[in-house]
Short mmCIF file of C-alpha atoms and ligand atoms in Angstrom, two decimals:
data_model
loop_
_atom_site.label_atom_id
_atom_site.label_comp_id
_atom_site.label_asym_id
_atom_site.label_seq_id
_atom_site.Cartn_x
_atom_site.Cartn_y
_atom_site.Cartn_z
CA MET A 1 30.78 -3.18 2.42
CA ALA A 2 33.01 -5.35 4.60
CA ASP A 3 31.44 -7.37 7.40
CA HIS A 4 33.04 -5.43 10.21
CA GLN A 5 31.41 -2.20 9.10
CA LEU A 6 27.91 -3.60 9.52
CA PRO A 7 26.41 -3.95 12.98
CA ASP A 8 25.16 -7.46 13.69
CA PRO A 9 21.52 -7.88 12.66
CA VAL A 10 20.33 -8.43 16.21
CA VAL A 11 16.91 -7.57 17.62
CA GLN A 12 17.16 -5.75 20.95
CA THR A 13 13.97 -6.08 22.94
CA THR A 14 15.28 -3.67 25.57
CA GLY A 15 14.31 -0.86 23.21
CA ALA A 16 10.66 -1.92 23.16
CA HIS A 17 8.20 0.84 23.93
CA GLU A 18 4.45 1.20 24.15
CA LEU A 19 3.13 3.03 21.13
CA ALA A 20 -0.50 2.84 22.27
CA ARG A 21 -2.51 1.03 24.89
CA ASP A 22 -1.42 -2.62 24.89
CA LEU A 23 0.62 -2.19 21.70
CA VAL A 24 4.41 -2.32 21.74
CA VAL A 25 7.00 -1.84 19.03
CA ILE A 26 10.51 -3.27 19.23
CA PRO A 27 12.28 -0.69 17.07
CA ASN A 28 14.97 -1.61 14.57
CA ARG A 29 17.29 1.20 15.77
CA ARG A 30 18.12 1.72 12.08
CA VAL A 31 20.18 -1.47 12.07
CA ASP A 32 20.28 -3.15 8.65
CA LEU A 33 18.36 -6.43 8.45
CA VAL A 34 16.51 -5.75 11.68
CA PRO A 35 12.81 -4.97 11.13
CA ASN A 36 10.45 -3.03 13.34
CA ILE A 37 8.53 -5.66 15.29
CA GLY A 38 5.01 -5.21 16.67
CA VAL A 39 3.34 -6.85 19.65
CA ILE A 40 -0.39 -6.12 19.71
CA GLY A 41 -2.50 -7.19 22.65
CA GLY A 42 -6.21 -7.86 23.22
CA ASP A 43 -8.17 -9.32 26.12
CA HIS A 44 -7.38 -12.94 25.31
CA SER A 45 -4.75 -12.93 22.55
CA VAL A 46 -1.58 -11.20 21.39
CA LEU A 47 -0.38 -10.81 17.80
CA VAL A 48 3.34 -10.62 16.99
CA VAL A 49 4.25 -8.93 13.68
CA GLU A 50 7.64 -10.08 12.26
CA THR A 51 10.09 -12.61 13.70
CA GLY A 52 13.50 -11.00 13.20
CA LEU A 53 16.29 -12.65 11.19
CA GLY A 54 16.68 -16.33 12.08
CA PRO A 55 15.82 -18.49 15.10
CA GLY A 56 18.09 -16.70 17.58
CA ASN A 57 16.42 -13.34 17.05
CA ALA A 58 13.03 -15.04 17.02
CA GLU A 59 13.77 -16.59 20.43
CA GLU A 60 14.30 -13.11 21.82
CA VAL A 61 11.08 -11.90 20.26
CA LEU A 62 9.12 -14.94 21.45
CA ALA A 63 10.48 -14.60 25.00
CA PHE A 64 9.51 -10.93 25.02
CA ALA A 65 6.05 -11.63 23.59
CA SER A 66 5.39 -14.53 25.98
CA GLU A 67 6.23 -12.38 28.97
CA TYR A 68 4.14 -9.55 27.59
CA ALA A 69 1.21 -11.87 26.89
CA LYS A 70 1.03 -13.16 30.45
CA GLY A 71 -0.84 -16.29 29.45
CA ARG A 72 -2.78 -14.79 26.57
CA ARG A 73 -2.85 -16.84 23.36
CA LEU A 74 -0.14 -15.94 20.83
CA TYR A 75 -0.49 -15.34 17.10
CA LEU A 76 2.32 -14.60 14.66
CA THR A 77 2.16 -12.90 11.31
CA THR A 78 4.78 -11.43 8.96
CA THR A 79 4.41 -8.60 6.45
CA HIS A 80 6.23 -10.49 3.67
CA PHE A 81 8.55 -13.47 3.26
CA HIS A 82 11.94 -11.70 3.35
CA PRO A 83 14.39 -13.27 5.81
CA GLU A 84 14.60 -10.55 8.48
CA HIS A 85 10.80 -10.42 8.61
CA ALA A 86 9.86 -14.09 8.47
CA PHE A 87 12.81 -16.47 8.78
CA GLY A 88 12.36 -17.03 12.51
CA ALA A 89 8.85 -18.45 12.29
CA GLN A 90 10.01 -21.97 13.21
CA THR A 91 10.76 -20.72 16.73
CA PHE A 92 7.08 -19.90 17.23
CA ALA A 93 5.90 -23.41 16.27
CA GLY A 94 3.76 -24.85 19.05
CA GLU A 95 3.77 -21.48 20.84
CA ALA A 96 1.85 -19.28 18.42
CA THR A 97 -0.58 -19.67 15.55
CA TYR A 98 1.14 -18.49 12.35
CA LEU A 99 -1.32 -16.63 10.18
CA LEU A 100 -0.54 -15.43 6.64
CA ASN A 101 -2.04 -14.22 3.40
CA SER A 102 -1.90 -16.91 0.72
CA ALA A 103 0.31 -14.94 -1.70
CA GLN A 104 2.96 -14.55 1.00
CA ALA A 105 2.76 -18.26 1.83
CA ALA A 106 3.32 -18.96 -1.88
CA ASP A 107 6.30 -16.55 -1.96
CA LEU A 108 7.82 -18.29 1.04
CA ALA A 109 7.42 -21.73 -0.52
CA ALA A 110 8.72 -20.70 -3.94
CA LYS A 111 11.52 -18.33 -3.01
CA GLY A 112 12.36 -18.98 0.62
CA PRO A 113 15.20 -21.45 -0.07
CA GLY A 114 16.77 -19.15 -2.68
CA TYR A 115 16.69 -16.18 -0.32
CA LEU A 116 18.21 -18.26 2.44
CA GLY A 117 21.18 -18.96 0.17
CA MET A 118 21.41 -15.38 -1.04
CA PHE A 119 21.31 -13.91 2.47
CA ARG A 120 23.90 -16.38 3.77
CA GLY A 121 26.18 -14.82 1.17
CA LEU A 122 25.80 -11.35 2.72
CA GLY A 123 28.55 -11.96 5.26
CA ALA A 124 29.36 -13.87 8.42
CA PRO A 125 27.12 -11.90 10.84
CA VAL A 126 24.08 -12.55 8.66
CA ALA A 127 25.01 -16.19 7.99
CA ARG A 128 25.37 -16.73 11.74
CA GLN A 129 21.82 -15.55 12.39
CA LEU A 130 20.57 -17.84 9.64
CA GLU A 131 22.16 -20.99 11.05
CA GLY A 132 19.56 -23.68 11.57
CA VAL A 133 16.78 -21.88 9.72
CA GLU A 134 13.93 -24.13 8.71
CA LEU A 135 11.21 -22.68 6.55
CA VAL A 136 7.79 -23.50 7.94
CA THR A 137 4.29 -23.43 6.53
CA PRO A 138 1.69 -21.19 8.18
CA ASP A 139 -1.05 -22.66 10.39
CA LEU A 140 -3.77 -20.46 8.92
CA VAL A 141 -3.95 -18.88 5.47
CA TYR A 142 -6.38 -16.27 4.10
CA ASP A 143 -6.68 -14.84 0.59
CA ASN A 144 -7.55 -11.14 0.61
CA ALA A 145 -8.44 -9.91 4.08
CA TYR A 146 -8.75 -11.28 7.59
CA GLU A 147 -10.02 -9.82 10.83
CA LEU A 148 -8.23 -11.24 13.84
CA ASP A 149 -10.17 -10.83 17.09
CA LEU A 150 -7.74 -10.47 19.98
CA GLY A 151 -10.55 -9.83 22.47
CA GLY A 152 -11.86 -6.26 22.68
CA ARG A 153 -9.60 -5.39 19.75
CA VAL A 154 -9.90 -6.52 16.14
CA VAL A 155 -6.83 -6.31 13.93
CA GLN A 156 -7.26 -6.05 10.15
CA MET A 157 -4.88 -7.97 7.94
CA ARG A 158 -4.90 -7.26 4.22
CA ALA A 159 -3.04 -8.68 1.24
CA THR A 160 -2.11 -5.65 -0.88
CA GLY A 161 -1.35 -7.38 -4.17
CA ARG A 162 2.04 -7.38 -5.85
CA ALA A 163 4.31 -4.47 -4.86
CA HIS A 164 7.58 -4.87 -2.87
CA THR A 165 6.94 -8.62 -3.22
CA ARG A 166 4.08 -10.70 -4.62
CA GLY A 167 2.80 -11.41 -1.14
CA ASP A 168 2.89 -8.12 0.80
CA GLN A 169 0.53 -7.78 3.72
CA VAL A 170 -0.39 -4.71 5.77
CA ILE A 171 -1.79 -4.83 9.30
CA THR A 172 -4.08 -2.17 10.72
CA VAL A 173 -5.11 -1.67 14.34
CA PRO A 174 -8.22 0.49 13.86
CA ASP A 175 -8.95 1.42 17.49
CA VAL A 176 -5.63 3.26 17.74
CA ASP A 177 -5.29 4.04 13.99
CA ILE A 178 -1.89 2.39 13.57
CA LEU A 179 -0.68 0.84 10.29
CA PHE A 180 2.15 -1.70 9.96
CA THR A 181 3.43 -1.55 6.37
CA GLY A 182 6.40 -3.89 6.22
CA ASP A 183 8.83 -2.89 3.47
CA LEU A 184 6.21 -1.04 1.45
CA VAL A 185 7.41 1.91 3.52
CA GLU A 186 10.77 2.74 5.07
CA THR A 187 11.68 5.97 6.77
CA GLY A 188 14.96 7.70 6.05
CA GLN A 189 15.92 5.48 3.16
CA PHE A 190 15.19 4.83 -0.49
CA ALA A 191 12.49 2.26 -1.29
CA ILE A 192 13.89 -1.27 -1.37
CA PHE A 193 13.45 -2.88 -4.79
CA PRO A 194 14.37 -6.56 -4.45
CA TRP A 195 15.17 -6.79 -8.18
CA PHE A 196 17.54 -9.73 -8.56
CA PRO A 197 17.25 -11.06 -12.12
CA PRO A 198 17.03 -13.83 -13.06
CA TYR A 199 16.16 -15.16 -9.59
CA ASP A 200 13.60 -12.63 -8.48
CA VAL A 201 11.88 -10.05 -10.65
CA ASP A 202 8.58 -10.00 -8.77
CA VAL A 203 8.82 -6.46 -7.39
CA SER A 204 6.40 -4.18 -9.24
CA GLY A 205 6.89 -0.43 -8.96
CA LEU A 206 3.56 0.11 -10.74
CA GLY A 207 1.73 -2.19 -8.35
CA TRP A 208 3.52 -0.51 -5.45
CA ILE A 209 2.29 2.94 -6.59
CA GLU A 210 -1.30 1.66 -6.63
CA VAL A 211 -0.89 0.18 -3.15
CA MET A 212 0.57 3.43 -1.82
CA ARG A 213 -2.34 5.44 -3.29
CA ARG A 214 -4.75 3.23 -1.36
CA LEU A 215 -2.71 3.45 1.86
CA VAL A 216 -2.47 7.26 1.60
CA ALA A 217 -6.26 7.36 1.33
CA THR A 218 -6.65 5.46 4.61
CA ASP A 219 -4.80 8.31 6.38
CA PRO A 220 -3.66 6.45 9.51
CA GLU A 221 -2.42 8.42 12.47
CA VAL A 222 0.71 6.32 12.99
CA VAL A 223 2.77 4.35 10.47
CA VAL A 224 5.17 1.63 11.58
CA PRO A 225 7.49 1.09 8.59
CA GLY A 226 9.44 -2.07 7.83
CA HIS A 227 12.67 -0.29 8.77
CA GLY A 228 13.38 3.15 10.23
CA ASP A 229 11.61 5.47 12.62
CA ILE A 230 7.91 5.30 13.41
CA SER A 231 6.17 8.05 11.54
CA GLY A 232 2.95 9.90 10.76
CA PRO A 233 0.87 9.61 7.57
CA GLN A 234 3.15 12.00 5.65
CA ILE A 235 5.61 9.17 5.12
CA LEU A 236 3.03 7.38 2.95
CA ALA A 237 2.77 10.40 0.67
CA ASP A 238 6.56 10.74 0.62
CA VAL A 239 7.01 7.14 -0.53
CA LEU A 240 4.29 7.55 -3.17
CA ASP A 241 5.94 10.74 -4.46
CA TYR A 242 9.30 9.02 -4.65
CA LEU A 243 7.95 6.01 -6.53
CA GLU A 244 6.08 8.20 -9.03
CA LEU A 245 9.12 10.39 -9.59
CA LEU A 246 11.34 7.34 -10.03
CA ARG A 247 8.89 5.94 -12.58
CA ASP A 248 8.50 9.22 -14.49
CA GLU A 249 12.22 10.05 -14.63
CA THR A 250 13.03 6.47 -15.68
CA TRP A 251 10.37 6.23 -18.35
CA VAL A 252 11.04 9.62 -19.97
CA ARG A 253 14.63 8.51 -20.53
CA ARG A 254 13.78 4.96 -21.58
CA ASP A 255 11.27 6.30 -24.12
CA SER A 256 13.95 8.53 -25.63
CA ALA A 257 16.01 5.36 -26.27
CA MET A 258 18.72 6.31 -23.79
CA ASN A 259 20.85 3.32 -22.78
CA GLU A 260 20.12 1.82 -19.40
CA GLU A 261 23.49 2.68 -17.89
CA THR A 262 22.95 6.38 -18.56
CA ILE A 263 19.37 6.21 -17.31
CA VAL A 264 20.59 4.71 -14.03
CA ALA A 265 23.34 7.31 -13.60
CA GLU A 266 21.09 10.29 -14.33
CA VAL A 267 18.10 9.14 -12.32
CA LYS A 268 20.25 8.12 -9.37
CA ALA A 269 21.88 11.56 -9.27
CA LEU A 270 18.46 13.23 -9.40
CA MET A 271 17.01 11.12 -6.60
CA ILE A 272 20.01 11.70 -4.33
CA GLU A 273 19.70 15.42 -5.00
CA ARG A 274 16.03 15.20 -3.99
CA HIS A 275 16.67 13.12 -0.84
CA PRO A 276 20.28 13.74 0.22
CA GLU A 277 19.59 12.49 3.76
CA TRP A 278 18.17 9.10 2.75
CA THR A 279 20.34 6.00 3.04
CA GLY A 280 20.30 2.92 0.79
CA GLN A 281 21.26 4.73 -2.42
CA ASP A 282 22.05 1.41 -4.12
CA TRP A 283 18.33 0.63 -4.13
CA ILE A 284 17.73 3.49 -6.57
CA GLU A 285 19.36 1.67 -9.46
CA LYS A 286 17.47 -1.52 -8.74
CA GLY A 287 14.32 0.61 -8.80
CA VAL A 288 15.32 2.09 -12.16
CA ASP A 289 16.08 -1.37 -13.58
CA SER A 290 12.73 -2.59 -12.33
CA PHE A 291 10.79 0.32 -13.85
CA CYS A 292 12.70 -0.12 -17.13
CA ALA A 293 11.12 -3.56 -17.33
CA GLU A 294 7.58 -2.30 -16.70
CA HIS A 295 5.20 -0.60 -19.09
CA PRO A 296 1.99 1.40 -18.74
CA SER A 297 -0.96 -0.95 -18.45
ZN1 ZN B 301 11.54 -6.78 2.23
#
């Protein structure tokens, strides 16, 4: 797609709205490479979830969060290392404590520079937002789970294990039953498989299915996806169903020794037939390619 057809990947804080008491989401307005961003408040601290793409977007988010915090201490976390979620963290240095799961910190260190180059190749509007990006290391790192006390509100942060990336993290706000999933869940679009051999083959559809089974079981009232509209718990089941169907339809063809090109064509047609309203159809074939490389454990 040519540059001019894509809206600039710009976070617009004017669209921010309160989803629950002292919890605001800056919605992505379905703009590509803009994530849903959360600002979660407690008595003495405020947690920001996601930075937006690059330092310019992050400045907007930080300005919004600082005004919202009204002197409360700021924390920052990101759901995974992908550029529109995490490549504005430098802007928060000295202003917020950057807290991450260790697998995500490792992803950022190992693959951050490669993704910076890859994303700069996505066109001028994206490259512009990535000018001056410096990849930073987190201030605090945890391994599996962390409870962040914001004062009168405890937020649960959990590393899910390998799925959309090696270092996915979900964030739960138990008192209002809200789950932030990052790119484990999108609404209105096909699941994003960042399958870019030989540079990145870390996405695991099988791991992702296991993660989704666990998330479905937690049955949250509200789900804030990585991209797309805020949703109820049904979206978790929808994503799980899609991933399982993608796996099954891919494997039944692979196991009958069909060539990969035909597998992609047939499975893609099936999935579009199933979800004609979903965008991001190109991600289906990356999902098929990824599942072709995985085997039952
Ligand atoms: Zn992602």
